[in-house]
mmCIF file of C-alpha atoms in Angstrom:
data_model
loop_
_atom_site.group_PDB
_atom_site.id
_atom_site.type_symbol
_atom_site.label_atom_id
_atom_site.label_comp_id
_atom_site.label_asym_id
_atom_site.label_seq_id
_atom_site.Cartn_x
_atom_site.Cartn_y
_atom_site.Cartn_z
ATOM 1 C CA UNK A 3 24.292 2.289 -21.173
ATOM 2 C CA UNK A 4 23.596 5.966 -22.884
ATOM 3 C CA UNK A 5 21.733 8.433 -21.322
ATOM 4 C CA UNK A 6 19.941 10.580 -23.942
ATOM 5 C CA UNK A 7 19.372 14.311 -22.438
ATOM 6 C CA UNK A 8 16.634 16.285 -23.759
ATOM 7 C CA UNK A 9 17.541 20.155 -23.156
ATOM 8 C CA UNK A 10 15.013 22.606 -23.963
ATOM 9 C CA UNK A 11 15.839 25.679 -26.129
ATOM 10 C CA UNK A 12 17.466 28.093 -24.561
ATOM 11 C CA UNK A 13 14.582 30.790 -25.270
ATOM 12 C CA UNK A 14 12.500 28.631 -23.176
ATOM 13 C CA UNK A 15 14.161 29.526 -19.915
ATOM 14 C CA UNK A 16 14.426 33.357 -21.376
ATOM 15 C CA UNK A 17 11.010 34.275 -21.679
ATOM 16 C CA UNK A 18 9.286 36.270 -18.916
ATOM 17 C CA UNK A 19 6.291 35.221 -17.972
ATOM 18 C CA UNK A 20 4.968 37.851 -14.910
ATOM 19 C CA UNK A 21 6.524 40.718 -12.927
ATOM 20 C CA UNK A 22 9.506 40.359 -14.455
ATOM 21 C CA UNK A 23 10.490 36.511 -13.762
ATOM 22 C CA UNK A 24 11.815 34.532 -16.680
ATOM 23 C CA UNK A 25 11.266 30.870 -16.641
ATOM 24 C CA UNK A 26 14.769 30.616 -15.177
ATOM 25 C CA UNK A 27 13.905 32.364 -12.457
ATOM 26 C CA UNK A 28 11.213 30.232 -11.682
ATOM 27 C CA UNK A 29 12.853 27.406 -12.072
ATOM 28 C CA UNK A 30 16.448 28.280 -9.896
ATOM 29 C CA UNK A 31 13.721 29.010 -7.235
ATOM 30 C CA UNK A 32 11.804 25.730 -7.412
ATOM 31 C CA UNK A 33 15.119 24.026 -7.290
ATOM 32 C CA UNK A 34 16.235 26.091 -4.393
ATOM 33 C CA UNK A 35 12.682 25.268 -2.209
ATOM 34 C CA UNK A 36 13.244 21.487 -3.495
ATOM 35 C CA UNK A 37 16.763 21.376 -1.684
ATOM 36 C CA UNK A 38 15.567 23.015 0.899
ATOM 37 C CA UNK A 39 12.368 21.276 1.532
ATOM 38 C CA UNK A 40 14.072 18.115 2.242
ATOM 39 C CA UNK A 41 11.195 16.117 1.750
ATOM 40 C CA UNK A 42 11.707 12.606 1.839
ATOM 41 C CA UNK A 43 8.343 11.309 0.897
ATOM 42 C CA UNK A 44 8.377 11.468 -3.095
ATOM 43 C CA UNK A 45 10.970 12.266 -5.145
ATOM 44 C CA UNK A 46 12.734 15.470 -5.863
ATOM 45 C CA UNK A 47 11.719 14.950 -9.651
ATOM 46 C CA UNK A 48 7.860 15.462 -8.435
ATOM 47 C CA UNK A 49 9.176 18.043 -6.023
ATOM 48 C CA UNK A 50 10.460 20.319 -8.190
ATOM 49 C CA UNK A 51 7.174 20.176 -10.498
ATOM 50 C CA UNK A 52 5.125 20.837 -7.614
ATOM 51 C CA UNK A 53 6.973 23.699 -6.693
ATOM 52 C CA UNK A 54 7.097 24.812 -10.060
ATOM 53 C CA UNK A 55 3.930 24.730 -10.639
ATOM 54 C CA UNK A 56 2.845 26.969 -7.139
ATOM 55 C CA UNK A 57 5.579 29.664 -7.923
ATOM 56 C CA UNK A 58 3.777 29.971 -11.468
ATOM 57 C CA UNK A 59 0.555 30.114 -9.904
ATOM 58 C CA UNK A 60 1.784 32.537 -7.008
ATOM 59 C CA UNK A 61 3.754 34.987 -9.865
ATOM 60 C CA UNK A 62 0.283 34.668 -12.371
ATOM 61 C CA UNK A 63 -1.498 35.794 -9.190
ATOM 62 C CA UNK A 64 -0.247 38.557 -7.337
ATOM 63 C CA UNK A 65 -0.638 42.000 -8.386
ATOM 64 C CA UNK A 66 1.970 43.680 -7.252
ATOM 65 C CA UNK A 67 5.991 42.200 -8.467
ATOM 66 C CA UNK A 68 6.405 39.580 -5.866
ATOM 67 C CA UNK A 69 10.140 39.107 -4.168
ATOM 68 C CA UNK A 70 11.955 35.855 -4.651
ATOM 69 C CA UNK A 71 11.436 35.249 -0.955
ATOM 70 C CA UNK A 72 7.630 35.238 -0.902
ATOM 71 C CA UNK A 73 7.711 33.054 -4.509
ATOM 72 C CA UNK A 74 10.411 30.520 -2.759
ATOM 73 C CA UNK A 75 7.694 30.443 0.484
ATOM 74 C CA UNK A 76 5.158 29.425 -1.811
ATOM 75 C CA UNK A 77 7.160 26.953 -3.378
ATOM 76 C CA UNK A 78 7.882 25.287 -0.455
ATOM 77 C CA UNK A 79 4.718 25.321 1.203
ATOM 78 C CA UNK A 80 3.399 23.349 -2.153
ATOM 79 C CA UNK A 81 6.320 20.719 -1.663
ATOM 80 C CA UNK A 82 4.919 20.096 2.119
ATOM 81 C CA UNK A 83 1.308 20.377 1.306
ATOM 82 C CA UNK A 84 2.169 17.857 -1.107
ATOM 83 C CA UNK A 85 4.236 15.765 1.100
ATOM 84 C CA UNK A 86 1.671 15.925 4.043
ATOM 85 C CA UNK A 87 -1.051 14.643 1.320
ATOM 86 C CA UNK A 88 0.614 12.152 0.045
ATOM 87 C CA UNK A 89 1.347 10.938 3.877
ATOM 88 C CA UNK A 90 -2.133 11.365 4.988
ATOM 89 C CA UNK A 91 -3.426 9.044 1.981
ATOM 90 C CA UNK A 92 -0.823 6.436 2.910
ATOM 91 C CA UNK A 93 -1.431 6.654 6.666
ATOM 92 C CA UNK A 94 1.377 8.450 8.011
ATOM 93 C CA UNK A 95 0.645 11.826 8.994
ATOM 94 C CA UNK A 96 -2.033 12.731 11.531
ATOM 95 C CA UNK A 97 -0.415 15.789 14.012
ATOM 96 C CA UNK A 98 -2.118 14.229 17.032
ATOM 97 C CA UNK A 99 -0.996 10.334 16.798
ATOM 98 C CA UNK A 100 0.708 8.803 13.793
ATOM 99 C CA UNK A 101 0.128 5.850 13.611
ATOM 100 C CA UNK A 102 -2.635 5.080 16.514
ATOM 101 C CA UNK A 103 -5.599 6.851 14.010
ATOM 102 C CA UNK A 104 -4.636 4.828 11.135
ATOM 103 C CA UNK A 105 -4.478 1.735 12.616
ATOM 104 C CA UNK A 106 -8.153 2.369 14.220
ATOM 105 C CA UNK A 107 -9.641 3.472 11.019
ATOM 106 C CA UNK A 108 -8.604 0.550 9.245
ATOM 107 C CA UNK A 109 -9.554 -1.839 11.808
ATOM 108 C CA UNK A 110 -12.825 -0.194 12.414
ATOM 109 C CA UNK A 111 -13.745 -0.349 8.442
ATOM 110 C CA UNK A 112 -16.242 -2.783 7.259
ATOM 111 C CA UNK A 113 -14.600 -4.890 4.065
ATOM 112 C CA UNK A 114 -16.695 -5.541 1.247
ATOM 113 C CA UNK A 115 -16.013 -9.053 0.030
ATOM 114 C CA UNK A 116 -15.259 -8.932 -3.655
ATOM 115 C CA UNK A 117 -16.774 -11.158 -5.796
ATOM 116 C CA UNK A 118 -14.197 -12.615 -7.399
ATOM 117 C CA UNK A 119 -12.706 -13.367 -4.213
ATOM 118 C CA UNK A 120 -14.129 -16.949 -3.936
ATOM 119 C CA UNK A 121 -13.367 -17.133 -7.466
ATOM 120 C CA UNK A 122 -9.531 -16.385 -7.009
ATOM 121 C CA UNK A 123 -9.577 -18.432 -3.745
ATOM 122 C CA UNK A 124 -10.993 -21.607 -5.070
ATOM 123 C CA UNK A 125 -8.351 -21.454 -8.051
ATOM 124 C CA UNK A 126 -5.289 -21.235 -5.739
ATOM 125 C CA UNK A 127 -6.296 -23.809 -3.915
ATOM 126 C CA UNK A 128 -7.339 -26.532 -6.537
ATOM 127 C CA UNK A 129 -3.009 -25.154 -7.275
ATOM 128 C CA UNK A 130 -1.715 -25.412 -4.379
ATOM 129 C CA UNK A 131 -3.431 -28.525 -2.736
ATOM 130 C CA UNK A 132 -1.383 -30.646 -4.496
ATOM 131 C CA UNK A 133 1.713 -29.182 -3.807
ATOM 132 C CA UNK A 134 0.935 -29.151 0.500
ATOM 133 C CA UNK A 135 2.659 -31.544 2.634
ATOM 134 C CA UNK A 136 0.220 -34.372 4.356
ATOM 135 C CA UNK A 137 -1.113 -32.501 7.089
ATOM 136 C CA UNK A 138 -2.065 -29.664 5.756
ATOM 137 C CA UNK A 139 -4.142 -31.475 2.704
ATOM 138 C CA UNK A 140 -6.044 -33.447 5.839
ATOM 139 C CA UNK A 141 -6.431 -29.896 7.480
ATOM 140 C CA UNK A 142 -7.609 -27.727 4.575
ATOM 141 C CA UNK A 143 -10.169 -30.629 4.189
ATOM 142 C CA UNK A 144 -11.222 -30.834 7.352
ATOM 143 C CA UNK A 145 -11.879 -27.375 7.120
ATOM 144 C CA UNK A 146 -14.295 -27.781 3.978
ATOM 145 C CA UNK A 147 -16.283 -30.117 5.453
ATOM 146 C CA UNK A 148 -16.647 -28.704 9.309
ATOM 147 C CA UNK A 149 -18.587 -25.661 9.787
ATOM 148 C CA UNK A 150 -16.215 -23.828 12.428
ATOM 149 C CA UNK A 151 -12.086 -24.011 12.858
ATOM 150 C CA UNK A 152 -13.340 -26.190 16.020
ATOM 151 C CA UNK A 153 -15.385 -28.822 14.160
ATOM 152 C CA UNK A 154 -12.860 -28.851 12.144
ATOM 153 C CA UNK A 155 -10.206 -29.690 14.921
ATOM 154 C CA UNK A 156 -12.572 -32.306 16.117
ATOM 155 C CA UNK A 157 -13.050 -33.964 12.833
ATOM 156 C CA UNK A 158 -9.486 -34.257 12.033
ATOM 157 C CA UNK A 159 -8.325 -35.620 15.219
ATOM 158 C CA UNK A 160 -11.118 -37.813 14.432
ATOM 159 C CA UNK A 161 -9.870 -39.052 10.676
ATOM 160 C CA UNK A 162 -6.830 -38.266 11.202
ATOM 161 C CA UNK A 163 -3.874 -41.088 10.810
ATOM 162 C CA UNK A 164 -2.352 -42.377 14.019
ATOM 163 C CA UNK A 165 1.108 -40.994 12.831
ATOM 164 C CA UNK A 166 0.051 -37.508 11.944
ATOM 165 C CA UNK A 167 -1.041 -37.429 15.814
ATOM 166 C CA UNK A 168 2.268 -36.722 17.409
ATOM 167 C CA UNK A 169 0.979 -37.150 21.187
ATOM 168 C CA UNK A 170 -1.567 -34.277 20.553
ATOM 169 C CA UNK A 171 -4.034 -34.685 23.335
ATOM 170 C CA UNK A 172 -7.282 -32.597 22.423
ATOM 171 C CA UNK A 173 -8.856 -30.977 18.969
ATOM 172 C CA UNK A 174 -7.002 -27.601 20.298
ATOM 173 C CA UNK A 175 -4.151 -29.089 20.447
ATOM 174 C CA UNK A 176 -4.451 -30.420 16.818
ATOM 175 C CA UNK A 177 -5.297 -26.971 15.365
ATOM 176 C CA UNK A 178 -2.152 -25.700 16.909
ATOM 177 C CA UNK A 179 -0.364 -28.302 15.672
ATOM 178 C CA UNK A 180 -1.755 -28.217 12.213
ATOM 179 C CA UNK A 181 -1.131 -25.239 11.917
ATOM 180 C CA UNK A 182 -5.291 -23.797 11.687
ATOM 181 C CA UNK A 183 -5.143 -20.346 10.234
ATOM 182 C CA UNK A 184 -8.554 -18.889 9.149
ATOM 183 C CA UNK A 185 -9.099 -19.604 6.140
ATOM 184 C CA UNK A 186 -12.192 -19.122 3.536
ATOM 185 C CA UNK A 187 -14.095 -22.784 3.848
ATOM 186 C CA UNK A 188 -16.147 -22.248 0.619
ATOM 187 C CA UNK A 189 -12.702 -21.444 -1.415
ATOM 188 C CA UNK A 190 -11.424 -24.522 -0.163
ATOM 189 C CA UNK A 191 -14.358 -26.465 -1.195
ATOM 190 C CA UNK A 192 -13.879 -26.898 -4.107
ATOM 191 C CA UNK A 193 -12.832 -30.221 -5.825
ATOM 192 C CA UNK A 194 -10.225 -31.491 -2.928
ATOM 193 C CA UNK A 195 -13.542 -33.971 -2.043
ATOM 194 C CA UNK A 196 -12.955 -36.740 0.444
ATOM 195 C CA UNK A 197 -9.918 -36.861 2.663
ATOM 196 C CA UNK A 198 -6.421 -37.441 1.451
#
């Protein structure tokens, strides 16, 4: 497999854009604060045209000729900013605890049912049903037709064949056994009608 490179013209890099830094400057520093940066939470690719872009801004915006040093602190600064950003929106970074604040917002956060959730849900099962061994078609429909994961323990120890038992004694037993997860009733409701 060929790799086609696209090199820009070589007056690109040449021409200076403030206080005396050419666009190679810019860009030997941007790769500099990239490798030293060390960032491992997005690639160096988006890296380097974050730090690119904050040593332009930093060189457009001072007013006296800045020193590489000060342009390379900017650069880098960007790259963590960046980094901590990107962490932050994915849950990662809080200084104080890690994970701990994540985990409580998320938890804590009421979910707003979508509504083609029932939609989706009633589709995969009408596929799936089908495809289920024996006692889990008699427990998703015992689920549709009880109102609670208990009722529907009871009524499947109930209707339930004498050799899907297995010694269970009680309707918590059952659910254990059957395997009860929670499940969406009203998705499930959908078609699979009287018991296997």
């Amino acid at each position: 497999m060929s790799t086609t490179v696209v090199r820009r013209p070589a007056h690109a890099n040449a021409v200076v854009l403030a206080h005396g830094y050419t666009g190679r400057d810019v860009a030997r520093i941007a790769s500099f604060a990239v490798r030293q940066a060390r960032s491992e939470l997005f690639d160096s690719g988006q890296q380097y045209d974050v730090a690119w872009s904050a040593i332009a801004e930093a060189l457009w915006n001072c007013t006296e000729p800045p020193d590489a040093k000060t342009l390379y602190r900017a650069g880098i600064r960007a790259i963590h900013d960046e980094g901590r950003s990107l962490a932050r929106g994915r849950g990662v970074w809080q200084k104080d605890a890690p994970i701990k604040r994540f985990d409580t917002y998320w938890r804590t956060v009421e979910r707003q049912p979508r509504e083609e959730h029932p939609v989706v849900e009633r589709i995969a099962a009408i596929q799936v049903y089908d495809g289920l061994p024996d006692i889990h078609q008699w427990t998703l429909w015992a689920l549709t037709v009880a109102d609670d994961e208990d009722g529907a323990a009871a009524r499947s120890w109930a209707s339930l064949p004498a050799h899907f038992i297995d010694g269970c004694g009680k309707p918590a037993e059952l659910r254990k056994a059957c395997g009860f997860h929670r499940i969406d009733r009203r998705a499930i409701s959908c078609g699979v009608g009287d018991a296997p």
